[in-house]
CSV table of C-alpha atoms and ligand atoms in Angstrom, one decimal:
chain,number,residue,atom,x,y,z
A,28,MET,CA,2.3,23.7,8.2
A,29,LYS,CA,5.1,21.2,8.5
A,30,ARG,CA,4.0,17.7,9.9
A,31,LEU,CA,5.6,15.4,12.4
A,32,GLY,CA,5.5,11.7,12.0
A,33,VAL,CA,6.6,9.7,15.0
A,34,ASN,CA,8.3,6.3,14.4
A,35,ILE,CA,7.4,4.0,17.1
A,36,ASP,CA,9.5,0.9,16.1
A,37,HIS,CA,11.7,1.2,19.2
A,38,ILE,CA,8.7,0.9,21.5
A,39,ALA,CA,8.5,-2.6,19.9
A,40,THR,CA,12.2,-3.1,20.3
A,41,ILE,CA,11.8,-2.6,24.1
A,42,ARG,CA,8.7,-4.8,24.3
A,43,ASN,CA,10.5,-7.5,22.3
A,44,ALA,CA,13.5,-7.5,24.7
A,45,ARG,CA,11.2,-9.1,27.2
A,46,GLY,CA,8.9,-11.0,24.8
A,47,GLU,CA,5.9,-9.7,26.8
A,48,LYS,CA,3.3,-7.1,26.0
A,49,HIS,CA,4.6,-3.9,27.7
A,50,PRO,CA,5.3,-1.3,26.2
A,51,ASP,CA,2.6,-1.9,23.6
A,52,PRO,CA,3.1,-0.2,20.1
A,53,TYR,CA,-0.6,-0.3,19.5
A,54,TYR,CA,-1.3,1.8,22.6
A,55,ALA,CA,1.7,4.0,21.7
A,56,ALA,CA,0.2,4.7,18.2
A,57,THR,CA,-3.0,6.1,19.7
A,58,GLN,CA,-1.0,8.0,22.4
A,59,VAL,CA,1.5,9.8,20.1
A,60,ILE,CA,-1.5,11.1,18.1
A,61,ASN,CA,-3.2,12.3,21.2
A,62,MET,CA,0.0,14.0,22.1
A,63,GLY,CA,0.1,16.0,18.9
A,64,ALA,CA,1.9,13.8,16.3
A,65,ASP,CA,0.5,14.1,12.8
A,66,SER,CA,1.1,10.5,11.9
A,67,VAL,CA,2.7,7.3,13.1
A,68,THR,CA,5.5,5.5,11.2
A,69,ILE,CA,6.2,1.8,11.7
A,70,HIS,CA,8.7,-0.3,9.7
A,71,LEU,CA,7.7,-3.9,9.0
A,72,ARG,CA,11.2,-5.4,8.5
A,73,GLU,CA,11.7,-8.6,6.6
A,74,ASP,CA,13.4,-10.0,9.9
A,75,ARG,CA,10.5,-8.6,12.1
A,76,ARG,CA,13.1,-7.4,14.6
A,77,HIS,CA,10.7,-4.8,16.1
A,78,ILE,CA,7.2,-4.3,14.7
A,79,ASN,CA,5.5,-7.7,13.8
A,80,ASP,CA,2.6,-8.5,11.4
A,81,LEU,CA,0.0,-8.3,14.1
A,82,ASP,CA,1.3,-4.9,15.3
A,83,ALA,CA,1.2,-3.6,11.8
A,84,LYS,CA,-2.3,-5.0,11.1
A,85,ASN,CA,-3.8,-3.6,14.3
A,86,ILE,CA,-2.1,-0.2,13.9
A,87,CYS,CA,-3.1,0.1,10.3
A,88,ASN,CA,-6.6,-0.6,11.3
A,89,LEU,CA,-6.8,2.3,13.8
A,90,LYS,CA,-9.4,4.7,12.4
A,91,LYS,CA,-8.1,8.1,13.7
A,92,VAL,CA,-4.4,7.4,13.2
A,93,LEU,CA,-2.6,8.2,9.9
A,94,VAL,CA,-0.1,5.3,9.5
A,95,ASN,CA,3.0,5.5,7.3
A,96,LEU,CA,4.2,1.9,6.8
A,97,GLU,CA,7.8,1.6,5.8
A,98,ILE,CA,8.6,-1.6,3.7
A,99,SER,CA,11.3,-3.0,1.5
A,100,MET,CA,10.8,-4.1,-2.1
A,101,ASN,CA,10.4,-7.7,-1.1
A,102,ASP,CA,7.4,-9.3,-3.0
A,103,LYS,CA,5.8,-10.9,0.1
A,104,ILE,CA,6.1,-7.6,2.2
A,105,VAL,CA,4.6,-5.6,-0.7
A,106,LYS,CA,1.7,-8.1,-1.0
A,107,ASN,CA,1.1,-8.0,2.8
A,108,ALA,CA,1.2,-4.2,2.8
A,109,LEU,CA,-1.4,-4.1,0.1
A,110,LYS,CA,-3.6,-6.3,2.2
A,111,ILE,CA,-3.0,-4.3,5.3
A,112,LYS,CA,-3.8,-1.1,3.4
A,113,PRO,CA,-1.9,1.7,5.4
A,114,ASP,CA,-2.8,5.4,4.7
A,115,TYR,CA,0.8,5.9,3.4
A,116,ILE,CA,3.7,3.7,2.2
A,117,CYS,CA,7.4,4.5,2.3
A,118,ILE,CA,9.6,2.2,0.3
A,119,VAL,CA,13.1,1.8,1.9
A,120,PRO,CA,16.1,-0.3,1.1
A,121,GLU,CA,16.8,-3.1,3.6
A,122,ASN,CA,20.1,-4.9,4.2
A,123,ARG,CA,20.1,-7.9,6.5
A,124,LYS,CA,23.2,-6.9,8.6
A,125,GLU,CA,22.4,-3.2,9.0
A,126,VAL,CA,21.5,-1.9,12.5
A,127,THR,CA,19.2,0.7,10.9
A,128,THR,CA,18.5,1.9,7.3
A,129,GLU,CA,21.9,3.2,6.2
A,130,GLY,CA,21.1,5.1,3.1
A,131,GLY,CA,18.5,5.8,0.4
A,132,LEU,CA,17.2,3.4,-2.3
A,133,ASN,CA,19.2,2.6,-5.4
A,134,LEU,CA,16.6,4.0,-7.8
A,135,GLU,CA,18.6,3.4,-11.0
A,136,LYS,CA,19.2,-0.4,-10.3
A,137,ASN,CA,15.6,-1.0,-9.1
A,138,GLN,CA,13.8,1.2,-11.5
A,139,LYS,CA,11.7,-1.6,-13.1
A,140,LYS,CA,10.7,-3.2,-9.8
A,141,LEU,CA,9.9,0.2,-8.2
A,142,ASN,CA,7.8,1.2,-11.1
A,143,SER,CA,5.6,-1.9,-10.8
A,144,ILE,CA,5.4,-1.5,-6.9
A,145,ILE,CA,4.4,2.2,-7.0
A,146,LYS,CA,1.8,1.4,-9.7
A,147,LYS,CA,0.2,-1.1,-7.3
A,148,PHE,CA,0.1,1.3,-4.3
A,149,LYS,CA,-1.2,4.2,-6.4
A,150,LYS,CA,-4.0,1.9,-7.8
A,151,ALA,CA,-4.9,1.1,-4.0
A,152,LYS,CA,-5.0,4.9,-3.3
A,153,ILE,CA,-2.1,4.7,-0.9
A,154,ARG,CA,0.3,7.7,-0.6
A,155,THR,CA,3.6,6.5,-1.8
A,156,SER,CA,7.0,7.7,-0.9
A,157,LEU,CA,10.5,6.6,-1.8
A,158,PHE,CA,13.4,6.9,0.8
A,159,ILE,CA,16.2,8.4,-1.2
A,160,ASN,CA,19.6,10.1,-0.9
A,161,PRO,CA,19.6,13.9,-1.5
A,162,SER,CA,20.7,13.8,-5.2
A,163,ILE,CA,19.4,15.7,-8.3
A,164,LYS,CA,19.7,12.4,-10.2
A,165,ASP,CA,17.5,10.6,-7.7
A,166,ILE,CA,14.9,13.3,-7.8
A,167,LYS,CA,14.7,13.0,-11.6
A,168,LEU,CA,14.3,9.3,-11.3
A,169,SER,CA,11.6,9.8,-8.6
A,170,LYS,CA,9.8,12.0,-11.1
A,171,MET,CA,10.0,9.4,-13.8
A,172,LEU,CA,8.7,6.7,-11.2
A,173,ASP,CA,5.7,9.0,-10.6
A,174,THR,CA,6.0,8.7,-6.8
A,175,ASP,CA,3.8,11.0,-4.6
A,176,CYS,CA,6.5,11.9,-2.1
A,177,VAL,CA,10.3,11.4,-1.5
A,178,GLU,CA,11.8,11.1,1.9
A,179,ILE,CA,15.3,12.4,2.1
A,180,HIS,CA,17.7,10.4,4.1
A,181,THR,CA,19.2,12.8,6.6
A,182,GLY,CA,21.6,10.3,8.2
A,183,LYS,CA,24.7,11.8,6.6
A,184,ILE,CA,24.0,15.4,7.5
A,185,SER,CA,22.9,14.3,11.1
A,186,ASN,CA,26.2,12.6,11.7
A,187,LEU,CA,28.1,15.6,10.3
A,188,ILE,CA,26.3,18.0,12.6
A,189,LYS,CA,26.5,15.8,15.7
A,190,SER,CA,30.3,15.3,15.1
A,191,GLY,CA,30.8,19.1,14.7
A,192,LYS,CA,32.0,18.7,11.1
A,193,ASN,CA,31.2,21.0,8.2
A,194,TYR,CA,27.8,20.1,6.8
A,195,THR,CA,27.3,23.0,4.2
A,196,HIS,CA,27.9,20.7,1.2
A,197,GLU,CA,25.3,18.1,2.3
A,198,LEU,CA,22.9,20.8,3.4
A,199,ASN,CA,23.1,22.3,-0.1
A,200,ARG,CA,22.5,18.8,-1.5
A,201,ILE,CA,19.3,18.5,0.5
A,202,LYS,CA,18.2,22.1,-0.3
A,203,ASN,CA,18.7,21.6,-4.1
A,204,SER,CA,17.1,18.2,-4.1
A,205,SER,CA,14.1,19.5,-2.2
A,206,ALA,CA,13.6,22.5,-4.4
A,207,LEU,CA,13.7,20.3,-7.5
A,208,ALA,CA,11.2,17.8,-6.0
A,209,ASN,CA,9.0,20.7,-5.2
A,210,MET,CA,9.2,21.9,-8.8
A,211,PHE,CA,8.1,18.5,-10.0
A,212,ASP,CA,5.2,18.5,-7.5
A,213,ILE,CA,6.7,15.7,-5.5
A,214,GLU,CA,6.1,16.2,-1.7
A,215,VAL,CA,9.4,16.3,0.3
A,216,HIS,CA,9.8,14.5,3.6
A,217,ALA,CA,13.0,14.1,5.7
A,218,GLY,CA,14.1,11.5,8.1
A,219,HIS,CA,16.9,9.5,9.9
A,220,GLY,CA,19.1,10.4,12.8
A,221,LEU,CA,17.3,13.6,13.6
A,222,ASP,CA,17.4,15.3,16.9
A,223,TYR,CA,16.5,18.8,18.1
A,224,LYS,CA,19.6,20.5,16.6
A,225,THR,CA,19.4,18.7,13.2
A,226,THR,CA,15.7,19.3,12.9
A,227,LYS,CA,16.1,23.0,13.7
A,228,ILE,CA,18.7,23.3,10.8
A,229,LEU,CA,16.6,21.3,8.3
A,230,ASN,CA,13.4,23.1,9.3
A,231,LYS,CA,14.8,26.2,7.5
A,232,ILE,CA,14.3,24.3,4.2
A,233,LYS,CA,10.7,25.5,3.3
A,234,GLU,CA,10.1,22.5,0.9
A,235,ILE,CA,10.3,19.9,3.6
A,236,GLN,CA,6.7,19.3,4.7
A,237,GLU,CA,7.1,16.2,7.0
A,238,PHE,CA,9.7,15.0,9.4
A,239,ASN,CA,9.8,11.3,10.5
A,240,ILE,CA,11.5,10.9,13.6
A,241,GLY,CA,12.0,7.8,15.8
A,242,HIS,CA,15.0,6.9,17.8
A,243,PHE,CA,15.7,10.3,19.3
A,244,ILE,CA,12.1,10.8,20.3
A,245,ILE,CA,11.8,7.4,22.0
A,246,GLY,CA,15.3,7.9,23.7
A,247,GLU,CA,14.6,11.4,24.9
A,248,ALA,CA,11.1,10.4,26.2
A,249,VAL,CA,12.9,8.0,28.7
A,250,PHE,CA,14.5,11.0,30.3
A,251,ILE,CA,11.4,13.2,30.2
A,252,GLY,CA,9.3,10.5,31.5
A,253,LEU,CA,11.6,8.8,34.1
A,254,SER,CA,10.9,11.2,36.9
A,255,LYS,CA,7.2,10.6,36.7
A,256,VAL,CA,7.6,6.8,36.8
A,257,ILE,CA,10.0,6.9,39.7
A,258,LYS,CA,7.6,9.1,41.7
A,259,ASN,CA,4.8,6.7,40.9
A,260,PHE,CA,6.8,3.8,42.4
A,261,LYS,CA,7.9,5.8,45.4
A,262,LYS,CA,4.2,6.6,46.1
A,263,ILE,CA,3.4,2.8,45.9
A,264,ILE,CA,6.2,1.6,48.2
A,265,ARG,CA,5.7,4.2,50.7
A,266,ASN,CA,2.0,3.6,51.2
B,18,PXP,N1,12.4,7.6,8.0
B,18,PXP,C1,12.7,6.4,7.5
B,18,PXP,C2,12.4,6.2,6.1
B,18,PXP,C3,13.3,5.4,8.3
B,18,PXP,O1,13.6,4.2,7.7
B,18,PXP,C4,13.6,5.7,9.6
B,18,PXP,C5,14.2,4.7,10.5
B,18,PXP,O2,15.4,4.3,10.0
B,18,PXP,C6,13.3,7.0,10.1
B,18,PXP,C7,12.7,7.9,9.3
B,18,PXP,C8,13.5,7.3,11.6
B,18,PXP,O3,14.8,7.4,11.8
B,18,PXP,P1,15.4,7.6,13.3
B,18,PXP,O4,14.8,6.5,14.1
B,18,PXP,O5,16.8,7.7,13.2
B,18,PXP,O6,14.8,8.9,13.8
């Protein structure tokens, strides 16, 4: 059965816009699980632009919530993550100026560092994943690095689909990478830029076992939830 991980970073983005407590990502973590998500994803960025250390610590301490903590290769963050001890770790590239994670890790360049980080997480019995581009070379490197999972960056195919361009080549890259990873016994996840349409297309790839989706879910939830909140206010002011 394919699993859905819900990325709640942007709940923290909205909270931080006011510097107050609402909406609370800790509460969101419990709510999305009650609503059917299989896990919660949070990205503790080096610049702490959304989730902060206290959020990460509290959310990772939740007993009935499987937490996938995304982190960069930064030594301090890795140390912190080993202390927080989430259920899952996904190592992602981070670039100070990016609005969001723009692509997969450069496995070749960071092989030595990744090797040592993965060993630490595996020793701590934390499921470890690498956020990668869909390429055969990167799947082979992932195998050498002995990662438990890979998460395929779906930003490129999402952009092609959303702009009505031909996405066959990119889809084939994802299909072939997923098949090889599966052959190597590496669990395959997918994430970035996914919405209903892109997820429907990628869901046909049987090897993909987990989708991690954030921005679209939080954005779409505004429209699905807005009418209820407006009704609640109307009730209050009419009484
Ligand atoms: N997976 C990973 C590894 C990510 O870093 C992110 C956020 O960039 C996502 C999934 C979710 O992406 P989105 O918010 O575009 O759904």
